[in-house]
Coordinates of C-alpha atoms and ligand atoms in Angstrom, one line a residue:
X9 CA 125.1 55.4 71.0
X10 CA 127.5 53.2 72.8
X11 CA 131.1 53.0 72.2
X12 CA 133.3 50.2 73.4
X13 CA 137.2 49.4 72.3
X14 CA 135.7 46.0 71.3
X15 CA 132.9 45.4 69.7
X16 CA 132.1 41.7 69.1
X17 CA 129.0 40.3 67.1
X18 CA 127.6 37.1 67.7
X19 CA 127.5 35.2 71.0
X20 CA 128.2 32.2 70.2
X21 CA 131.7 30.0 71.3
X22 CA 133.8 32.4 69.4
X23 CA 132.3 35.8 71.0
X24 CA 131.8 34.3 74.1
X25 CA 135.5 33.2 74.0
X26 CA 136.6 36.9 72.6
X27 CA 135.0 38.7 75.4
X28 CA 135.8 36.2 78.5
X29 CA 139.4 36.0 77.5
X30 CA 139.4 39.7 76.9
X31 CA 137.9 39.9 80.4
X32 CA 140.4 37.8 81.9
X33 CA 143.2 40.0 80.6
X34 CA 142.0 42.7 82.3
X35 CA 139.8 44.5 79.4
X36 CA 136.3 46.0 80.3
X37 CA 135.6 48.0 77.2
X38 CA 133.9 45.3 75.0
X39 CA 130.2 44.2 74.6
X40 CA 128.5 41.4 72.5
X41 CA 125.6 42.0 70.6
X42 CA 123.6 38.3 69.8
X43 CA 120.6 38.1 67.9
X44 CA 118.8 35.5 69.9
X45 CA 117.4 35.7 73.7
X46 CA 120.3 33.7 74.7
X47 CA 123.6 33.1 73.5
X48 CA 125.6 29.6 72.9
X49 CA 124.5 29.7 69.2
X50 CA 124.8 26.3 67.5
X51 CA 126.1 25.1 71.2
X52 CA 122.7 25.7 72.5
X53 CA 120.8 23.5 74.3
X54 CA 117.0 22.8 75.5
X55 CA 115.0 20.4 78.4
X56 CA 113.2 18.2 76.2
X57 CA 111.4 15.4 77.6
X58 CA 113.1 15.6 81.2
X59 CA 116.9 15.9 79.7
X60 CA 118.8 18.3 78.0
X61 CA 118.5 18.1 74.0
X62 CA 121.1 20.0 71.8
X63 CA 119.2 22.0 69.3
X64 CA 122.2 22.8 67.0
X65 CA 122.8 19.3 66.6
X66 CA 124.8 16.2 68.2
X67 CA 127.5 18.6 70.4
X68 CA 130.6 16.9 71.6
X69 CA 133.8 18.6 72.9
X70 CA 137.0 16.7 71.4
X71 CA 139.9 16.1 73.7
X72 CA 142.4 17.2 71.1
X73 CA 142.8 20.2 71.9
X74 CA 144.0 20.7 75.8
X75 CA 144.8 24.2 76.2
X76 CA 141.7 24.9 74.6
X77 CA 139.7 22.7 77.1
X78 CA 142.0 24.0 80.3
X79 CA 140.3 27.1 79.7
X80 CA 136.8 26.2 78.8
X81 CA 136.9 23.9 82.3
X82 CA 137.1 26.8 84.1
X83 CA 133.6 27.6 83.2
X84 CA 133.0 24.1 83.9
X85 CA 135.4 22.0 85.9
X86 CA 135.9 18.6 84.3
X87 CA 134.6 16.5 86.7
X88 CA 131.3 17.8 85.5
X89 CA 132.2 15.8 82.4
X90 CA 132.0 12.5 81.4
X91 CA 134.8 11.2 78.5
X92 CA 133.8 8.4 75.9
X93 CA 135.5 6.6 73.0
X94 CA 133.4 7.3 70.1
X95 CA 131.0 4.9 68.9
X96 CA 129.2 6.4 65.8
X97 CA 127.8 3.8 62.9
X98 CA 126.3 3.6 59.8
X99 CA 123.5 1.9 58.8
X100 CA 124.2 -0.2 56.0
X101 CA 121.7 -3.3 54.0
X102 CA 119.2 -3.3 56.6
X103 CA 122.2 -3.5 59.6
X104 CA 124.8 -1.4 60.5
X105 CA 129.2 -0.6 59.6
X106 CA 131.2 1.1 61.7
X107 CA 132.5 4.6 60.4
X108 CA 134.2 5.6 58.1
X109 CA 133.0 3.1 55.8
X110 CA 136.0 2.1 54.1
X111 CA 138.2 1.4 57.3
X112 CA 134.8 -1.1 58.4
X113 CA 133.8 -3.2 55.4
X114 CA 135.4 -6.4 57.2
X115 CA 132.5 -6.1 59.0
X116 CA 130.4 -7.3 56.1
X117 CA 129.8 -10.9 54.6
X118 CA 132.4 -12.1 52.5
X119 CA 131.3 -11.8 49.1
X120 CA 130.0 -8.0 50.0
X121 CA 133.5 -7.4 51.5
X122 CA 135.4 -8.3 47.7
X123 CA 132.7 -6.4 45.5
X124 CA 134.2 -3.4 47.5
X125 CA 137.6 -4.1 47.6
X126 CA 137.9 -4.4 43.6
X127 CA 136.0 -1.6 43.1
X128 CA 138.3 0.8 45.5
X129 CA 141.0 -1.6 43.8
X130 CA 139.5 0.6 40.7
X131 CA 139.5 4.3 42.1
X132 CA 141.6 6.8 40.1
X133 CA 144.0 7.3 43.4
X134 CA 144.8 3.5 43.3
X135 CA 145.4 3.2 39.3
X136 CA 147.5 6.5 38.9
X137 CA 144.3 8.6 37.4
X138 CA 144.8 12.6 38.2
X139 CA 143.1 14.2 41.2
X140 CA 140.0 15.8 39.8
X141 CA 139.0 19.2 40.9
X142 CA 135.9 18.9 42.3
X143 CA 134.0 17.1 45.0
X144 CA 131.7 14.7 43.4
X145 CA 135.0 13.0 41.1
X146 CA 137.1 13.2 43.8
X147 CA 134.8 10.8 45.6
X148 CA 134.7 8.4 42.9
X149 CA 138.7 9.3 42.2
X150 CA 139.2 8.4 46.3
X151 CA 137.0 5.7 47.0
X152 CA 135.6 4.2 43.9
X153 CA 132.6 3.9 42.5
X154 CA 131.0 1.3 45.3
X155 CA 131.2 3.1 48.1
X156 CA 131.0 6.6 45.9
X157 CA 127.2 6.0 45.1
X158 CA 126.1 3.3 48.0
X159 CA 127.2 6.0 50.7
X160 CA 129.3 8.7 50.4
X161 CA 127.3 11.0 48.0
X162 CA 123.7 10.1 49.1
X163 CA 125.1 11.0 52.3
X164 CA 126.7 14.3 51.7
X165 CA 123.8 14.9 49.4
X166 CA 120.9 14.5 52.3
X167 CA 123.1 16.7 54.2
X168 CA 124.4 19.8 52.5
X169 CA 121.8 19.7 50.0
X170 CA 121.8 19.2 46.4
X171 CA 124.3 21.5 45.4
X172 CA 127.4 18.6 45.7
X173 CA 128.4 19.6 42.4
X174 CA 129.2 23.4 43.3
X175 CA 131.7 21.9 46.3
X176 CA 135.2 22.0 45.9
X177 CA 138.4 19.5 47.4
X178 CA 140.1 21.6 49.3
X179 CA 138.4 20.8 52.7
X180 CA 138.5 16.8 52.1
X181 CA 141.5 16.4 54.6
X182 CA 138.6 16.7 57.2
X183 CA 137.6 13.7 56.1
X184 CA 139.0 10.0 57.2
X185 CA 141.8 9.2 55.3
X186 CA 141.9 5.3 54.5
X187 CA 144.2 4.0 52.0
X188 CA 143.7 0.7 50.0
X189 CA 146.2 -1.4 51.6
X190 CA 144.9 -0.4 55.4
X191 CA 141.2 -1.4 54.0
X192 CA 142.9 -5.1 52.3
X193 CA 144.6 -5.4 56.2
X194 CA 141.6 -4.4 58.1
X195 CA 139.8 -7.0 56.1
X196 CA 142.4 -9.4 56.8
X197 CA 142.9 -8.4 60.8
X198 CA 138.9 -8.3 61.3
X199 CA 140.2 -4.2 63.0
X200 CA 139.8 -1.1 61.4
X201 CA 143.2 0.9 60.0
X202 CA 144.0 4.1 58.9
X203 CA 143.4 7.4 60.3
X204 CA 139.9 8.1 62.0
X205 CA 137.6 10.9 62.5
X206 CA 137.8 13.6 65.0
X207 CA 136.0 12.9 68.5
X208 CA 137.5 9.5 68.5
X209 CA 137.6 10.6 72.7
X210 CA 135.1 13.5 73.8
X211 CA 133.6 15.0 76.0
X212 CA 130.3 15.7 77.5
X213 CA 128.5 16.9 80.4
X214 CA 127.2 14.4 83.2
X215 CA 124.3 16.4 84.0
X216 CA 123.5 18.7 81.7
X217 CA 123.2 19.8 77.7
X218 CA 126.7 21.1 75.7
X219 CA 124.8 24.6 76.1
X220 CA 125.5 24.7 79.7
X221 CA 129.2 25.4 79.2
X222 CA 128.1 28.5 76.9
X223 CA 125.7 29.3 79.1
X224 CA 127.9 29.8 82.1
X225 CA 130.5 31.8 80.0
X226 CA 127.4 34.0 79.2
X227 CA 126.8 34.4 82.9
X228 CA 130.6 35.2 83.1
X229 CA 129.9 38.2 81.0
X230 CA 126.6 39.1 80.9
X231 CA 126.5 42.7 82.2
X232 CA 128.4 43.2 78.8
X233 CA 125.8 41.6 76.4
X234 CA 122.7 42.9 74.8
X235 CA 120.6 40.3 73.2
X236 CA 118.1 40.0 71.1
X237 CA 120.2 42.6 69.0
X238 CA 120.2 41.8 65.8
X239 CA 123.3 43.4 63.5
X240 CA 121.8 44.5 59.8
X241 CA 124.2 47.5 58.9
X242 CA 127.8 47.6 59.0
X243 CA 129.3 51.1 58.7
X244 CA 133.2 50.0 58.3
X245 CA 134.7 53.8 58.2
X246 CA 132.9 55.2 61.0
X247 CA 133.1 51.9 62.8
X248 CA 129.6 51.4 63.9
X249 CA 126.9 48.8 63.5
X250 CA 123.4 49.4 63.6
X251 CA 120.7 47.1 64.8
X252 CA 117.4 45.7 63.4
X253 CA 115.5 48.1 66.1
X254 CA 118.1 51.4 64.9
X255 CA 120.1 51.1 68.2
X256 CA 124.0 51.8 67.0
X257 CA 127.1 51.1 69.1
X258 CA 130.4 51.8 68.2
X259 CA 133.8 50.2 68.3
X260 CA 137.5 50.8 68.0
X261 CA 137.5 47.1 66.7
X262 CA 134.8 44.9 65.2
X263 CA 134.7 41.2 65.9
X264 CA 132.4 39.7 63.8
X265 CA 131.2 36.2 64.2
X266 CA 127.6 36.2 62.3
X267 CA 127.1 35.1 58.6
X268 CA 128.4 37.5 56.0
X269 CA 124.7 36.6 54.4
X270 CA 123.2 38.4 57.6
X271 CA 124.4 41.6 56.5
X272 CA 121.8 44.3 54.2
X273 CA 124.4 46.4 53.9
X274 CA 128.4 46.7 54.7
X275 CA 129.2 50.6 53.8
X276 CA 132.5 51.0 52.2
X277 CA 132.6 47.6 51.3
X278 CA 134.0 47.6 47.4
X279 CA 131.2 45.7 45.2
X280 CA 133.4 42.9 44.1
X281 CA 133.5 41.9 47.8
X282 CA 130.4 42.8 48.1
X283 CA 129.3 40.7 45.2
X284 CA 131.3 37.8 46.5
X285 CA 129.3 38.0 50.1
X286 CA 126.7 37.2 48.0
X287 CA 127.9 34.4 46.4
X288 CA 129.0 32.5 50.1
X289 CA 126.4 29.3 50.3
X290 CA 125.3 27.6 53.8
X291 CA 122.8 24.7 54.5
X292 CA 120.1 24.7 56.8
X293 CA 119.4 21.8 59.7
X294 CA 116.6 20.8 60.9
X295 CA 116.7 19.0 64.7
X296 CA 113.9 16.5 65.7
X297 CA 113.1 15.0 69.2
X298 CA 111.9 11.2 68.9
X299 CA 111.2 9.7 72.3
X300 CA 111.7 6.1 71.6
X301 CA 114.4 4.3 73.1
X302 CA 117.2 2.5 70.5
X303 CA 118.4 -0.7 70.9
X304 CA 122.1 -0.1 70.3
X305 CA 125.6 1.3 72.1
X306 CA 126.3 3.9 69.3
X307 CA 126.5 7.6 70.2
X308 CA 125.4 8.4 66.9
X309 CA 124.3 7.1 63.8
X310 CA 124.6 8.1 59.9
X311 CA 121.7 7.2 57.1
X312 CA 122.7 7.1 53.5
X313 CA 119.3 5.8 52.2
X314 CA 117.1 8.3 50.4
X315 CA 114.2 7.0 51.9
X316 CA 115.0 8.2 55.2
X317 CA 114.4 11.6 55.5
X318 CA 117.4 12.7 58.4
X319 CA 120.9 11.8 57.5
X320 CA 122.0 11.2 61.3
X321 CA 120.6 10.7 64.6
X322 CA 121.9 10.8 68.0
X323 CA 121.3 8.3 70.6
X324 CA 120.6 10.8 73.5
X325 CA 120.2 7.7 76.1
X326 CA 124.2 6.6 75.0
X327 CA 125.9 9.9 76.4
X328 CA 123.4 11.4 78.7
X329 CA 122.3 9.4 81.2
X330 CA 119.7 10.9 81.9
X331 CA 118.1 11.4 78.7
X332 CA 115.4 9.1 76.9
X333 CA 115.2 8.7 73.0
X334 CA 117.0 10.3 70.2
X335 CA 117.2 13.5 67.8
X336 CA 117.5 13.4 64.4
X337 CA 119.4 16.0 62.0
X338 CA 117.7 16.8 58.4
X339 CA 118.4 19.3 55.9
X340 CA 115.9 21.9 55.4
X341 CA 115.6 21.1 51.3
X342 CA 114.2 17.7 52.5
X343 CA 112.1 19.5 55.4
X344 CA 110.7 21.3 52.7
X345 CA 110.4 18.5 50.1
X346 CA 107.5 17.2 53.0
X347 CA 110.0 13.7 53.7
X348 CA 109.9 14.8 57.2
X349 CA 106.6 13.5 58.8
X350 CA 105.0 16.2 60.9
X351 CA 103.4 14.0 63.3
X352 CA 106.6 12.1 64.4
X353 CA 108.3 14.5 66.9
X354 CA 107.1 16.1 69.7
X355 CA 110.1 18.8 69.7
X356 CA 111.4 20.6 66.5
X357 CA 114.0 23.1 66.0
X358 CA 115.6 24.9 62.7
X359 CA 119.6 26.6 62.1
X360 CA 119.4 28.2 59.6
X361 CA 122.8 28.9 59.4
X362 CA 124.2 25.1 60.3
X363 CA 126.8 24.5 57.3
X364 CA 129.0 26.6 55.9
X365 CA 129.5 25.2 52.0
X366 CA 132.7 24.8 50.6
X367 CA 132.0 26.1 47.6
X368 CA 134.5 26.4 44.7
X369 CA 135.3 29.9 44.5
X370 CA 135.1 29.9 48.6
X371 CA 138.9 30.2 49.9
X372 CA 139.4 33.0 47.2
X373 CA 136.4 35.3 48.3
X374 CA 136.8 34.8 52.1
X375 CA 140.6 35.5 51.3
X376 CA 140.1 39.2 50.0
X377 CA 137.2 39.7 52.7
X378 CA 138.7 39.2 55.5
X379 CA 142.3 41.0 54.6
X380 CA 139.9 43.7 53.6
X381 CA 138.3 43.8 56.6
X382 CA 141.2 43.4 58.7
X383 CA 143.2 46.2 57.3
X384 CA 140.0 48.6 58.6
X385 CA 140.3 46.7 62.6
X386 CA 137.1 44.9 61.4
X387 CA 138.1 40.8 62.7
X388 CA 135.9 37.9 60.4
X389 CA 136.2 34.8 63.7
X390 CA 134.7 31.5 63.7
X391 CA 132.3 29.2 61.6
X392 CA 130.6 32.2 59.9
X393 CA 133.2 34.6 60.7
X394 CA 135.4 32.6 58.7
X395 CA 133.2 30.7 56.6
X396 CA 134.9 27.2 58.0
X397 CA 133.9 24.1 59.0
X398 CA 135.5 24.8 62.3
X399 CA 133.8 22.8 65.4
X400 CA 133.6 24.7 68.9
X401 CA 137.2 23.5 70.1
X402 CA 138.5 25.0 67.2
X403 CA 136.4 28.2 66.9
X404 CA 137.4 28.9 71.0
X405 CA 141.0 28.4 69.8
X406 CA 140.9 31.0 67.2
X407 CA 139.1 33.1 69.3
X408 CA 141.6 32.8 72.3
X409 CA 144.6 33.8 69.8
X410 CA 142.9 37.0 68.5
X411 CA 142.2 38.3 71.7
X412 CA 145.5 37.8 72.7
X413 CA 146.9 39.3 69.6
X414 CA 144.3 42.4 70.1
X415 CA 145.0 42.9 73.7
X416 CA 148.6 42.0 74.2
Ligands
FAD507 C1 125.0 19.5 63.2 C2 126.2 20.1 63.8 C3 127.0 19.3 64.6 C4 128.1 19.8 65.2 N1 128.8 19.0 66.1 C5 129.9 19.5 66.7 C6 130.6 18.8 67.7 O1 130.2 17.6 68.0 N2 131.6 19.3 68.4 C7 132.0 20.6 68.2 O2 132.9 21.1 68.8 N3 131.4 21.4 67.2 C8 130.3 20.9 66.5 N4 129.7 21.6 65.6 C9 130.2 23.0 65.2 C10 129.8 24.0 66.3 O3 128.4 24.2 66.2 C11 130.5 25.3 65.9 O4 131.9 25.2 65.8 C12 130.3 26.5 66.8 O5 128.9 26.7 67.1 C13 130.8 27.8 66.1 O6 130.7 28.8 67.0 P1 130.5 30.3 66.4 O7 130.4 31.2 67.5 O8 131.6 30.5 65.4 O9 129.1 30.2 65.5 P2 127.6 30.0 66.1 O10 127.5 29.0 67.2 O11 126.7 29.8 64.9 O12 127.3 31.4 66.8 C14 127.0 32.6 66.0 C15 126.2 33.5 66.9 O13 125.9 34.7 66.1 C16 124.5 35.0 66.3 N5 124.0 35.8 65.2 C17 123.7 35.5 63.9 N6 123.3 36.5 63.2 C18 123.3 37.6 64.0 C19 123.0 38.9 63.8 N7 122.5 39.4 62.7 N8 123.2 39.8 64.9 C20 123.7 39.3 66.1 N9 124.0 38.0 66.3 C21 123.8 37.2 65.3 C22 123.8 33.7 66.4 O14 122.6 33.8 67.0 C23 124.8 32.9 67.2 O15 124.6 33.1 68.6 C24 128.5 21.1 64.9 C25 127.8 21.9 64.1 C26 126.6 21.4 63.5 C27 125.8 22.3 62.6

């Protein structure tokens, strides 16, 4: 059995961040255990069709957070990025809107652009009505009914599955926040108003996938990682994990990064917790190579319509040059529903764990796990870690704090 001072599950941004930052400080007691052959988990990326294809998805590192992206730059010096201004639409009545939605109906005809005005003119935010609760009113409450049932819930229905109704509101301030009057201006001024989405400037690399970045800070540590080491058991007392194969390694701290779900068994874990690991909910993406060229500047693309299987697609040829067609992102439900036709790509690839759901009872069950865990030197960090919609900037963030805080 192997004993380190850290022990750190997962390599993906947040335990590849852990264990290079704890290896710039000076710390050689640590090793990562990952799962797959290779680490950079949803960061990952494959050559498909003579250019790199990200197989967690359309990867892009913001520039909003600079102290994070000092340090990832070392592993990768900036020049080997390029920066863009984000172009990302959606397709709307057989054309397309720019996003979000409601800062870009000005960009529809006239009598399209007042059936939407009067009915956000409607909403329950703009006639005094009381915040609902959950997420399916609150989209109604926010936007009205219009863009409520033309985009936004088709939307978030083809991609966290049909379980809208479980979601709660507490995450929402992710999302763009338009009000009334900046649509009326925007409609006025022909511009959009009101605050945008994150990525409005990113990042990404001139030669190669997102992946690469992980890769390299794999390289940086990778006499300390074991892959293809699959974490089942999670002994919190004696401190020790044990692997699909039996292997056990031991650690004065534990920093966990995998799902909660991925856990058979968490000794000493009271069952309420226990109970509440079981409740925790995630969505599944599926990522498809298509090698035909679009005809448009957007870096991505969003599709409401039912019909459509994917709800997004990247335009590969728009951010790396060298790259040919596009991917397309679609949740494993419809995968499985058959509206994915098999014969369409020639390159396939499914997370499992893509989403994180914001579930009601979420912020209270992650709450008591993590302080439980915590108190016992066992660290929940990062998308699964956590259970958050964090992106990779953010994750590395987190990640940098705690080892500072466990290695001061
Ligand atoms: C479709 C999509 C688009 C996204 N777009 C962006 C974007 O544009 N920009 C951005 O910054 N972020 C984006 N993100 C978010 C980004 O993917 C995450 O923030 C980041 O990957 C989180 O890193 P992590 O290490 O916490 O989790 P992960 O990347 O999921 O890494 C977890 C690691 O744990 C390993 N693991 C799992 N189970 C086990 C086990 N039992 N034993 C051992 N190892 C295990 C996994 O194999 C993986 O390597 C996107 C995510 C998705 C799904």
């Amino acid at each position: 059995m192997e004993k380190v001072k850290y022990l750190i599950l997962g390599a993906g941004p947040a335990g590849l961040t852990v264990a290079n930052r704890l290896k710039q400080k000076g710390e050689d007691s640590f090793l990562l255990l990952e799962k797959e052959k290779e680490a950079g988990g949803l960061c990952r990326s494959a050559e498909v069709d003579g250019a790199p294809l990200d197989i967690g998805g359309g990867h892009f590192l913001d520039v909003c957070r600079p102290e994070v992206n000092r340090f990832l730059f070392a592993f990768m010096p900036e020049e080997e990025w390029d920066m863009y201004e984000r172009d990302s639409r959606i397709s709307f009545d057989g054309d397309y809107i720019g996003h979000p939605f409601e800062a870009n109906i000005w960009q529809m005809k006239p009598e399209k652009q007042r059936e939407y005005l009067e009915s956000i003119a409607e909403a329950g935010c703009n006639i005094g009505a009381q915040k609902p609760e959950g997420f399916v009113d609150w989209i109604y409450w926010k936007l009205g009914r219009r863009i409520a049932e033309d985009y936004m819930l088709p939307y978030n229905e083809k991609m966290f599955g049909s379980n809208l109704d479980e979601l709660g509101t507490y995450w929402l301030e992710k999302l763009p926040n338009v009000s009334y009057e900046e649509t009326k201006r925007s409609c006025v001024e022909k511009r959009a108003y009101g605050k945008q989405p994150g990525h409005a400037r990113f990042y990404y690399p001139k030669k190669y996938g997102y992946g690469e970045l992980w890769r390299r800070m794999q390289e940086a540590v990778k006499e300390r990682t074991v892959t293809e080491a699959a974490v089942k058991r999670l002994d919190v007392r004696g401190h020790r994990v044990i692997c699909a194969d039996g292997s056990v390694y031991e650690g004065e701290k534990i920093i966990t990064t995998v799902p909660w779900a991925e856990w058979e068994e968490i000794a000493g874990m009271p069952e309420e917790l226990w109970q509440g690991v079981k409740r925790l909910k995630h969505s599944s993406t599926q990522i498809e190579y298509i090698p035909e060229k679009m005809d448009t500047k957007a870096h991505w693309i969003y599709y409401p319509e039912k019909e459509i299987s994917y709800h997004r697609i990247l335009v590969r040829h728009n951010f790396c040059p060298k790259g040919k067609g596009y991917w397309t992102e679609t949740n494993k439900e419809r995968v499985e529903q058959g509206s994915c036709p098999a014969e369409s790509g020639i390159f396939r690839y499914m997370n499992e764990y893509a989403y994180p759901l914001n579930t009601v009872d979420k912020p209270q069950i992650m709450k008591k796990i993590l302080g439980w865990a915590r108190d016992r030197e066992v660290y929940g960090l990062g998308r699964w870690g956590e259970h958050e919609h964090y992106n990779s900037d953010l994750v590395a963030e987190r990640a940098m704090k705690l080892a500072d805080e466990l290695k001061r």
